[in-house]
mmCIF file of C-alpha atoms in Angstrom:
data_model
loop_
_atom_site.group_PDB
_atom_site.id
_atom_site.type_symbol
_atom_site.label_atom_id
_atom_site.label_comp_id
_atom_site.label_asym_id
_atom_site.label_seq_id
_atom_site.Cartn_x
_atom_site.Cartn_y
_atom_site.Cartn_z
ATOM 1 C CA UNK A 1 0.000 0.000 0.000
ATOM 2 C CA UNK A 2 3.092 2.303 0.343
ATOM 3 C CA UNK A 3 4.083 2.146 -2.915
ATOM 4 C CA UNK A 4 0.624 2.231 -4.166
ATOM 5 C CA UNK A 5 0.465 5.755 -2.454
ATOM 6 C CA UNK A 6 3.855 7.012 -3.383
ATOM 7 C CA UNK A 7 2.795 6.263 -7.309
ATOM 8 C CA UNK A 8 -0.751 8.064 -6.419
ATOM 9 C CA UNK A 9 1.492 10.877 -5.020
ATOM 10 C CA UNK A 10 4.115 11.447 -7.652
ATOM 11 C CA UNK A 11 0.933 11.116 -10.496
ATOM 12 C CA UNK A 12 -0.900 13.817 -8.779
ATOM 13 C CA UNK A 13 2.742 16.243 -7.964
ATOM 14 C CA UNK A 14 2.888 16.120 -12.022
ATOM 15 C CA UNK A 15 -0.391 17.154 -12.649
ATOM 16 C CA UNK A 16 -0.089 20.268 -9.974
ATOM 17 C CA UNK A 17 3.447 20.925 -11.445
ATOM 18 C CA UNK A 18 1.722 20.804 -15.220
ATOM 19 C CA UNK A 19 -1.367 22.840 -14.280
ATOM 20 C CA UNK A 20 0.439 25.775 -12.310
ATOM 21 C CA UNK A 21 3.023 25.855 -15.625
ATOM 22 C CA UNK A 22 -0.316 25.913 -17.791
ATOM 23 C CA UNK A 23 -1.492 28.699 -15.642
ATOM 24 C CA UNK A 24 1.323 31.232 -15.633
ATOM 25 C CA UNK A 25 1.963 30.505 -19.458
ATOM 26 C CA UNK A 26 -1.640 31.220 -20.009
ATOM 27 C CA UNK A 27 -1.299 34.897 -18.161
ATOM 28 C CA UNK A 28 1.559 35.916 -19.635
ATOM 29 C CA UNK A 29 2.230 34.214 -22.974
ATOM 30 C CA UNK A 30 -0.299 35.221 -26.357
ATOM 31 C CA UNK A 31 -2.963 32.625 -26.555
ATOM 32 C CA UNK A 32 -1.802 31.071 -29.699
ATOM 33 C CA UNK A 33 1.796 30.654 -28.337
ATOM 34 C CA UNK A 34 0.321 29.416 -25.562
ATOM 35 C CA UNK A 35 -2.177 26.898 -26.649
ATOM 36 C CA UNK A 36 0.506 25.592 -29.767
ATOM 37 C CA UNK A 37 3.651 25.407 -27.363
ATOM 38 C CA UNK A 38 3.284 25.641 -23.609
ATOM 39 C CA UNK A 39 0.151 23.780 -23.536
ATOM 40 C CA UNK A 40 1.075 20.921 -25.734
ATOM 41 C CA UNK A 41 4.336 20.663 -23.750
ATOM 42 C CA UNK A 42 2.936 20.309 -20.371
ATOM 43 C CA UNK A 43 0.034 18.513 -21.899
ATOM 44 C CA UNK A 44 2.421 15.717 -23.208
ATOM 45 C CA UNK A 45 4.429 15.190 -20.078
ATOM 46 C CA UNK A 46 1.597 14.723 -18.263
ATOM 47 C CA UNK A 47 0.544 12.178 -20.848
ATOM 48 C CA UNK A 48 3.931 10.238 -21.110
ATOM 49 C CA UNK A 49 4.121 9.745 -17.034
ATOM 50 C CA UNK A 50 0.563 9.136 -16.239
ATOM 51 C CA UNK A 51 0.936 4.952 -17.875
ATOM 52 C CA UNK A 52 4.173 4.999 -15.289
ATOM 53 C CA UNK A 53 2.598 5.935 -12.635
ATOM 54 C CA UNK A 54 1.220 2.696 -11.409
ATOM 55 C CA UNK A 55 2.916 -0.541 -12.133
ATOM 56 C CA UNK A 56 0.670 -2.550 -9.260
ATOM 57 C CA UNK A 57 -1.506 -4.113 -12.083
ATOM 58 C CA UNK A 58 -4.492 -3.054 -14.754
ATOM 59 C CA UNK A 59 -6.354 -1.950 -12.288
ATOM 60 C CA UNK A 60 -4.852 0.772 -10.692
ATOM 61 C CA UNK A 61 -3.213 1.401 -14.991
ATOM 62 C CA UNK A 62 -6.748 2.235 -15.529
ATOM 63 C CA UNK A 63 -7.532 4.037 -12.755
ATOM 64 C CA UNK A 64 -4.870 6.603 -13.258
ATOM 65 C CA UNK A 65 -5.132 6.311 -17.089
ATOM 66 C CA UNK A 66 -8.620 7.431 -16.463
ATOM 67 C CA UNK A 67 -7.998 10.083 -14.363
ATOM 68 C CA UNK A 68 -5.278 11.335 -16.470
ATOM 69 C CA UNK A 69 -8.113 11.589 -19.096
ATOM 70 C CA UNK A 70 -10.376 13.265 -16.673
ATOM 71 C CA UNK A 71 -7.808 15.826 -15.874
ATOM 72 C CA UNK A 72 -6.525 16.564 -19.257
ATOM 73 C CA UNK A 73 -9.846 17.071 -20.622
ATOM 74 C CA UNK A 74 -10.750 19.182 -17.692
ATOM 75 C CA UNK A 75 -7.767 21.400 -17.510
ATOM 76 C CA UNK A 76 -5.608 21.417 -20.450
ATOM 77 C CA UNK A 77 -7.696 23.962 -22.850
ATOM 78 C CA UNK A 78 -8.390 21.313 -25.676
ATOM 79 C CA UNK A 79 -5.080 20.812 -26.253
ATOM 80 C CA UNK A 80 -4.305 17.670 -27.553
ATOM 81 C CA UNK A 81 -0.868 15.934 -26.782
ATOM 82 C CA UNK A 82 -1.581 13.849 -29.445
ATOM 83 C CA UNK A 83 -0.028 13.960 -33.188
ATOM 84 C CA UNK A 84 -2.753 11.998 -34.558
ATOM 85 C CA UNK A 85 -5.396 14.939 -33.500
ATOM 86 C CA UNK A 86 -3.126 18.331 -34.092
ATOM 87 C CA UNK A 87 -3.064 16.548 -38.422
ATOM 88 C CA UNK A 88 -6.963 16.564 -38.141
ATOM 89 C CA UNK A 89 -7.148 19.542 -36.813
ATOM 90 C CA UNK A 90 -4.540 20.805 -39.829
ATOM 91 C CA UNK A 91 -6.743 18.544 -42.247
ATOM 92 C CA UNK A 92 -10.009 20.065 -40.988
ATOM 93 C CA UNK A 93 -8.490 23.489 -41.439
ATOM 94 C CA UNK A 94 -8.424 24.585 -38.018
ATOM 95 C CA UNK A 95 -4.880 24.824 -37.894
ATOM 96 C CA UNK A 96 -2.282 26.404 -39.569
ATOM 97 C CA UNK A 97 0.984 24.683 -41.604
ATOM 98 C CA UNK A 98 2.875 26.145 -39.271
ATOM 99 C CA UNK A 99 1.180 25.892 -35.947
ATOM 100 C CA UNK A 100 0.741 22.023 -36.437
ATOM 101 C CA UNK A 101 4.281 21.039 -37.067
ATOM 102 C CA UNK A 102 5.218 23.533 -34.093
ATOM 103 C CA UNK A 103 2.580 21.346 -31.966
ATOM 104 C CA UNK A 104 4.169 17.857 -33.441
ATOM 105 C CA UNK A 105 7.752 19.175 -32.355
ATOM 106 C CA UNK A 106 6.535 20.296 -29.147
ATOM 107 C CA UNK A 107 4.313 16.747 -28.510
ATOM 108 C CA UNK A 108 7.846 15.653 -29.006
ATOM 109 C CA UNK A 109 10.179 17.512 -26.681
ATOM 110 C CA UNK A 110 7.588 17.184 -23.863
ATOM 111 C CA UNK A 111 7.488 13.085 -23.574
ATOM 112 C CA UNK A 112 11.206 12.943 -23.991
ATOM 113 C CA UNK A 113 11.283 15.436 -21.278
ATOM 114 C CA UNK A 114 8.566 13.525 -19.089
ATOM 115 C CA UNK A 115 10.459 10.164 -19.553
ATOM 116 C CA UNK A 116 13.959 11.962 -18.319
ATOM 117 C CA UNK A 117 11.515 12.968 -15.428
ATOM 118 C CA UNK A 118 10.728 9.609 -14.663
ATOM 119 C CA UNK A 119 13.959 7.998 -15.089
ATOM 120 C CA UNK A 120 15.110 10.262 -12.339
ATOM 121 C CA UNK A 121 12.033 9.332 -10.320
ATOM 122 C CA UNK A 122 12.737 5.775 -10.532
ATOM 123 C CA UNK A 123 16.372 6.393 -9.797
ATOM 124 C CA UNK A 124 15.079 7.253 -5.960
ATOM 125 C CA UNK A 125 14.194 3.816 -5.597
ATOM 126 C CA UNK A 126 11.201 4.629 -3.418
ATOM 127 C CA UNK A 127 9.159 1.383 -4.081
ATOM 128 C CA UNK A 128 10.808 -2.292 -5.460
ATOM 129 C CA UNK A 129 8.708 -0.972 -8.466
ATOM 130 C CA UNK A 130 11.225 1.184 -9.232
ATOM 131 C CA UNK A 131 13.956 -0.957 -8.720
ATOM 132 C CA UNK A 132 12.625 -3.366 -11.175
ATOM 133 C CA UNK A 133 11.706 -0.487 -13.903
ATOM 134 C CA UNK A 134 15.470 0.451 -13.070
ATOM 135 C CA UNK A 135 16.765 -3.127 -13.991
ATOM 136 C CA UNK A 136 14.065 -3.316 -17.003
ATOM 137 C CA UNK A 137 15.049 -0.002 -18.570
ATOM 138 C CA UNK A 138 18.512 -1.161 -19.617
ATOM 139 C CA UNK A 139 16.815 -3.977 -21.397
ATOM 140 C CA UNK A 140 13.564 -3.010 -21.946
ATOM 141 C CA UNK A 141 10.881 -6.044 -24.402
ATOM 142 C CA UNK A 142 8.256 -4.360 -26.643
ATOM 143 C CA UNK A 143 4.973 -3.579 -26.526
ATOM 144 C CA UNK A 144 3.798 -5.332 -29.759
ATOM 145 C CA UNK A 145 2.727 -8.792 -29.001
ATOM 146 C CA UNK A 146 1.203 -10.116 -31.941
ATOM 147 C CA UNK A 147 1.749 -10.013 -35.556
ATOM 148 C CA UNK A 148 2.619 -6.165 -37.218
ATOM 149 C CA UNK A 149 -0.343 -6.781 -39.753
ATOM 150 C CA UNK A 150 -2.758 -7.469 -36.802
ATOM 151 C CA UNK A 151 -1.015 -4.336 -34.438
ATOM 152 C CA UNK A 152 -1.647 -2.184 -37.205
ATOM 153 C CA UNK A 153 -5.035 -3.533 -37.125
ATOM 154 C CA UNK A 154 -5.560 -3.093 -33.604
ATOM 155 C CA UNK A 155 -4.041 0.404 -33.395
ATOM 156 C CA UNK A 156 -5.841 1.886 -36.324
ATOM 157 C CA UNK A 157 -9.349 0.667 -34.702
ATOM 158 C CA UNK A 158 -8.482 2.256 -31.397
ATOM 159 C CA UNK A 159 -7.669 5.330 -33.666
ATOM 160 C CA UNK A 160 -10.861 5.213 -35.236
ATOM 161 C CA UNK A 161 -12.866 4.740 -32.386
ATOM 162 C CA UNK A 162 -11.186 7.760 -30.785
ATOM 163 C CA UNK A 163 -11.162 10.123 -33.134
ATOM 164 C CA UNK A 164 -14.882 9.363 -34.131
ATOM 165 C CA UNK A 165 -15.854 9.667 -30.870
ATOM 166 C CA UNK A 166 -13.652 12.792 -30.295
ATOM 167 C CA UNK A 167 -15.842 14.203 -33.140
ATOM 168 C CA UNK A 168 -19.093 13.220 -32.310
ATOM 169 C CA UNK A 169 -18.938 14.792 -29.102
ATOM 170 C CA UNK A 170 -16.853 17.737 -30.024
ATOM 171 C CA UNK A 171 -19.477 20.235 -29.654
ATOM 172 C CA UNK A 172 -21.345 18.765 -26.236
ATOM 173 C CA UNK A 173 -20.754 19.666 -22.796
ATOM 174 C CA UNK A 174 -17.572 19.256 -21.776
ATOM 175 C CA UNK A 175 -18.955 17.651 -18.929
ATOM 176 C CA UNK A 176 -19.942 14.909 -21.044
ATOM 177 C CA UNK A 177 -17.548 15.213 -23.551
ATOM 178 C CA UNK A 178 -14.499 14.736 -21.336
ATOM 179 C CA UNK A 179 -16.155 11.674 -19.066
ATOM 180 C CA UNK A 180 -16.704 10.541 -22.506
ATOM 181 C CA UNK A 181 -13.384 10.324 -23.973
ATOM 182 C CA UNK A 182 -12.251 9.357 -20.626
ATOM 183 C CA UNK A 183 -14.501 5.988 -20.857
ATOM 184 C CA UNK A 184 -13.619 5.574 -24.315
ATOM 185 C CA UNK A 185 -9.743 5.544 -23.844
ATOM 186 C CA UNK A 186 -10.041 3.128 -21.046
ATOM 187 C CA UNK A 187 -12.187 1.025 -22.484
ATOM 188 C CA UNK A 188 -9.836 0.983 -25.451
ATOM 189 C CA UNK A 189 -7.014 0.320 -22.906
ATOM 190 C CA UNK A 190 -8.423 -2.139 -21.516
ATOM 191 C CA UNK A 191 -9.289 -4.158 -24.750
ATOM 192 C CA UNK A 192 -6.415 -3.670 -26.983
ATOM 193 C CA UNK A 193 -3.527 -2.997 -24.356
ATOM 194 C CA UNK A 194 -2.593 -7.081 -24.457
ATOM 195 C CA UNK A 195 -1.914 -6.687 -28.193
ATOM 196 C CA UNK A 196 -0.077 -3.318 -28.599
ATOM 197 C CA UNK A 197 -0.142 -1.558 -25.739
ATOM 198 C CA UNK A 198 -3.228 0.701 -27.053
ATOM 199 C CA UNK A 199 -1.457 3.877 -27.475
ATOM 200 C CA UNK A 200 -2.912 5.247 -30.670
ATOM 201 C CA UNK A 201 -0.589 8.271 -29.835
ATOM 202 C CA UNK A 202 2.702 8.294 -32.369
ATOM 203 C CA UNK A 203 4.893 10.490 -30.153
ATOM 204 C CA UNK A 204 3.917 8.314 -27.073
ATOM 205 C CA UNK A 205 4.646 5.153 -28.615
ATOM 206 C CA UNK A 206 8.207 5.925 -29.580
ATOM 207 C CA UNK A 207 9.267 7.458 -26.363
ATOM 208 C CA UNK A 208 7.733 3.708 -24.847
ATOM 209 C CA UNK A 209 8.584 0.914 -27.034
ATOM 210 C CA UNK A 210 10.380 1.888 -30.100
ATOM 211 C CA UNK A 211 13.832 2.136 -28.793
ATOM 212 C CA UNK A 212 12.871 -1.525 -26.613
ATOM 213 C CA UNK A 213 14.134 -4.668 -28.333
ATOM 214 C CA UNK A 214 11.578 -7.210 -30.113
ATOM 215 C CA UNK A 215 11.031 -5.387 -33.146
ATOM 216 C CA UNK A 216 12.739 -3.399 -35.935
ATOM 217 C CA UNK A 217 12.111 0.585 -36.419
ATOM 218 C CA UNK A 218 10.548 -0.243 -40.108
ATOM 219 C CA UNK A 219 7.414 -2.233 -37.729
ATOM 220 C CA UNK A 220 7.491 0.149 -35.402
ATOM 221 C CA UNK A 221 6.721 2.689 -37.730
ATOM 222 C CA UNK A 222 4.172 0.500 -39.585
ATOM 223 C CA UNK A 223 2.104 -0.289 -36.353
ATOM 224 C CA UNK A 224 2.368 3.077 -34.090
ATOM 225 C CA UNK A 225 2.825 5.554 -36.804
ATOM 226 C CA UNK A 226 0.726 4.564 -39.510
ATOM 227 C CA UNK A 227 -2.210 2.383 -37.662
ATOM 228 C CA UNK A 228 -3.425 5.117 -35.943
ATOM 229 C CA UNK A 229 -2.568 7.938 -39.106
ATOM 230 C CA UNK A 230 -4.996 5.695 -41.207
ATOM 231 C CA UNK A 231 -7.702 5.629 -38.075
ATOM 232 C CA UNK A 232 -7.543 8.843 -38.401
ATOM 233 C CA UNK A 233 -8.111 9.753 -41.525
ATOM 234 C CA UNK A 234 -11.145 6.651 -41.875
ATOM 235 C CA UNK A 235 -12.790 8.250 -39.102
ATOM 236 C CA UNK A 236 -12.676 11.960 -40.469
ATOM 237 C CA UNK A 237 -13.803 11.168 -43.473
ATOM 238 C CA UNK A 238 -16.648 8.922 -42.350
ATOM 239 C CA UNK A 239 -17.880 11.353 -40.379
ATOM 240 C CA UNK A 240 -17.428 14.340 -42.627
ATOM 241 C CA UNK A 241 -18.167 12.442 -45.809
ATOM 242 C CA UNK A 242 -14.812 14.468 -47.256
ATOM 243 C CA UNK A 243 -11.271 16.373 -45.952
ATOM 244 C CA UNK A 244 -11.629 20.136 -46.208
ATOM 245 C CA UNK A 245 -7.817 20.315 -46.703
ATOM 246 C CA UNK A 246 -7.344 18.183 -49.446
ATOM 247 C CA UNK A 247 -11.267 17.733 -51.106
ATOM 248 C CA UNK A 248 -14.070 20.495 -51.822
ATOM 249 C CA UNK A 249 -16.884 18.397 -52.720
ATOM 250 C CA UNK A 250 -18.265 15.703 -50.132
ATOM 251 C CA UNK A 251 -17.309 12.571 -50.981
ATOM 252 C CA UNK A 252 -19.310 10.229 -49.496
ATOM 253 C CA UNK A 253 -22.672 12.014 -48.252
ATOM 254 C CA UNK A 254 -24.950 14.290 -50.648
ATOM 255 C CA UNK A 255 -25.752 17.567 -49.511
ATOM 256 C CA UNK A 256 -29.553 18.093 -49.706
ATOM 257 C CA UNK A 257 -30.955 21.883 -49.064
ATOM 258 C CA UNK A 258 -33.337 22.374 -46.411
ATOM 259 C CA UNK A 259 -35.822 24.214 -48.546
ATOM 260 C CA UNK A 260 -38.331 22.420 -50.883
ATOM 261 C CA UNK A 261 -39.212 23.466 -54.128
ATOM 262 C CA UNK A 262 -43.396 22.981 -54.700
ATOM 263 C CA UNK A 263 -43.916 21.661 -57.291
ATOM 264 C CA UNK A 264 -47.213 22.964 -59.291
ATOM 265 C CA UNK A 265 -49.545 20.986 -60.654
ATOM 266 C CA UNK A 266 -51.953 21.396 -63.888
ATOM 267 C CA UNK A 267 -55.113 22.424 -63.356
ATOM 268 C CA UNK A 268 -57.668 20.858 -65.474
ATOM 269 C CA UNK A 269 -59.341 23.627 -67.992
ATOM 270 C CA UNK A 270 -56.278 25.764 -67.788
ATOM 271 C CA UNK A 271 -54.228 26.315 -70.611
ATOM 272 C CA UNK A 272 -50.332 26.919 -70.151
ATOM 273 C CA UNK A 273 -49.387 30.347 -69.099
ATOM 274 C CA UNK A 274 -47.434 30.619 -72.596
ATOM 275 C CA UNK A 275 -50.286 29.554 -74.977
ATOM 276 C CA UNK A 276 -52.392 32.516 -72.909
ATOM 277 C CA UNK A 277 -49.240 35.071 -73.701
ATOM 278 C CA UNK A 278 -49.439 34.258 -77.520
ATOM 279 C CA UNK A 279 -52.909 33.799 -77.884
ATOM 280 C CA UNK A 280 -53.207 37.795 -76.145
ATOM 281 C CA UNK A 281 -50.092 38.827 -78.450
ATOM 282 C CA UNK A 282 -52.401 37.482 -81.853
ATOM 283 C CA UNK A 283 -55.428 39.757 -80.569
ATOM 284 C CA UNK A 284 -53.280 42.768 -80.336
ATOM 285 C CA UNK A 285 -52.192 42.231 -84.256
ATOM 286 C CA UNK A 286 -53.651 44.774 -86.390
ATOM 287 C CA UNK A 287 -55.876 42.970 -88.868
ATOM 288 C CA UNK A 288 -54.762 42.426 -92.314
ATOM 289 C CA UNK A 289 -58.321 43.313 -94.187
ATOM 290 C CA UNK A 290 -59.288 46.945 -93.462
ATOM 291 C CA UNK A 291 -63.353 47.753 -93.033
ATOM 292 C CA UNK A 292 -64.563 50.540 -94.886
ATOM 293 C CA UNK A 293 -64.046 54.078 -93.537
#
């Protein structure tokens, strides 16, 4: 129960230590700077250290992993942490060229950032945990523990289901919308984590797995790179029926107006409107025979 409580403690520390940063940036830092750099930074630490928080079994995983979903959503000003979701934002044209690769670079620097955190964590020693991350970390197995065809598979669902759920409730509450997402990434979690890991998250799989043994880079890339990329994009333009940044026309769904056209119908005895207009142009005519004067 110690260590249980020191993991509970060191989770929560990070989220203060990520919120007050969020805060201060917020006040003094332009909101676009802000929300593309500082926010996305603090965002993705949180995100890398909230899976190491635990290590006491998939319960208390998804507990935290939950809670990390509760307090991101709550907190972290739609910011995403997430490369996957800053390109459909770009592809939906709510974000510049330049703003989304600054928000990819960023997603990067903050998990390498958050894992140097947590190395030094683990370094403490406070629970055997740690002492067995310790000893794993020179050596570390990967995540991917079925076939690449069938992780690519599995990570591109998860992808889908998140980003179609993501945009479904975009617009709700975010009461709802964030205890949403929240029970959607656990549940994901909690389904696909045997097979890959469930990360759907390209920037949080490489700081994980892709420097652990197991696998080459080329699969690596193939499963947590271009499963969820492909989610993406199946989900956006399912929902949608197109991509604004690369289509103008829907491409799946027809666009029908709201307004109806009557249609009129003949009326029996009536002649057409256009027979009436030359019949009345003929009885203007002057007549060809002239009566006697």
């Amino acid at each position: 129960m110690g260590g249980l409580n020191v993991s509970f403690a060191f989770f929560f520390c990070v989220v203060a230590i990520c919120e007050a940063g969020r805060q201060v940036s917020k006040r003094l830092l332009p909101h676009g700077v802000y929300r593309s750099l500082v926010g996305e930074l603090a965002s993705s630490m949180l995100m890398e250290i909230g899976p190491w928080g635990g290590g006491f079994g998939p319960d208390v995983i998804l507990t935290l992993l939950f809670l990390l979903f509760l307090v991101h959503g709550a907190t972290f000003d739609e910011v995403s942490a997430n490369p996957t979701v800053s390109l459909q934002e770009f592809l939906v044209m709510e974000s510049s060229f330049v703003a989304t690769i600054a928000k990819l670079l960023v997603q990067f620097v903050g998990m390498e950032a958050a894992e140097i955190l947590t190395m030094h964590y683990w370094a403490w020693e406070l629970t055997d945990f740690h002492l067995i991350q310790n000893l794993m970390a020179l050596d570390c197995s990967s995540s991917l523990h079925t076939s690449v065809y069938q992780g690519v598979f599995v990570e591109g669902i998860c992808s889908f289901f998140f980003h179609l759920v993501g945009l479904r409730f975009q617009h709700s509450h975010p009461v709802y919308r964030v205890s949403i997402m929240a029970v959607t990434v656990t549940g994901l979690a909690y389904t696909a984590g045997p097979f890959t890991g469930a990360f759907f998250n390209p920037t949080l799989a490489y700081t994980v797995t892709f420097r652990c043994s197991g696998n080459v880079l080329q699969e690596y890339v193939q499963v947590y790179w271009l499963g969820p990329l492909t989610g993406m994009l199946t989900a956006l333009l399912l929902y949608q029926g197109t991509i604004p940044r690369l289509f103008q026309k829907n491409l799946l769904y027809t666009q029908k107006s709201k307004y109806r056209t009557p249609k009129g119908k003949a009326v029996p005895g009536l002649k057409p409107r256009q027979g009436m207009l030359e019949k009345g142009s003929h009885s203007c005519e002057p007549s060809s025979k002239e009566g006697p004067v």
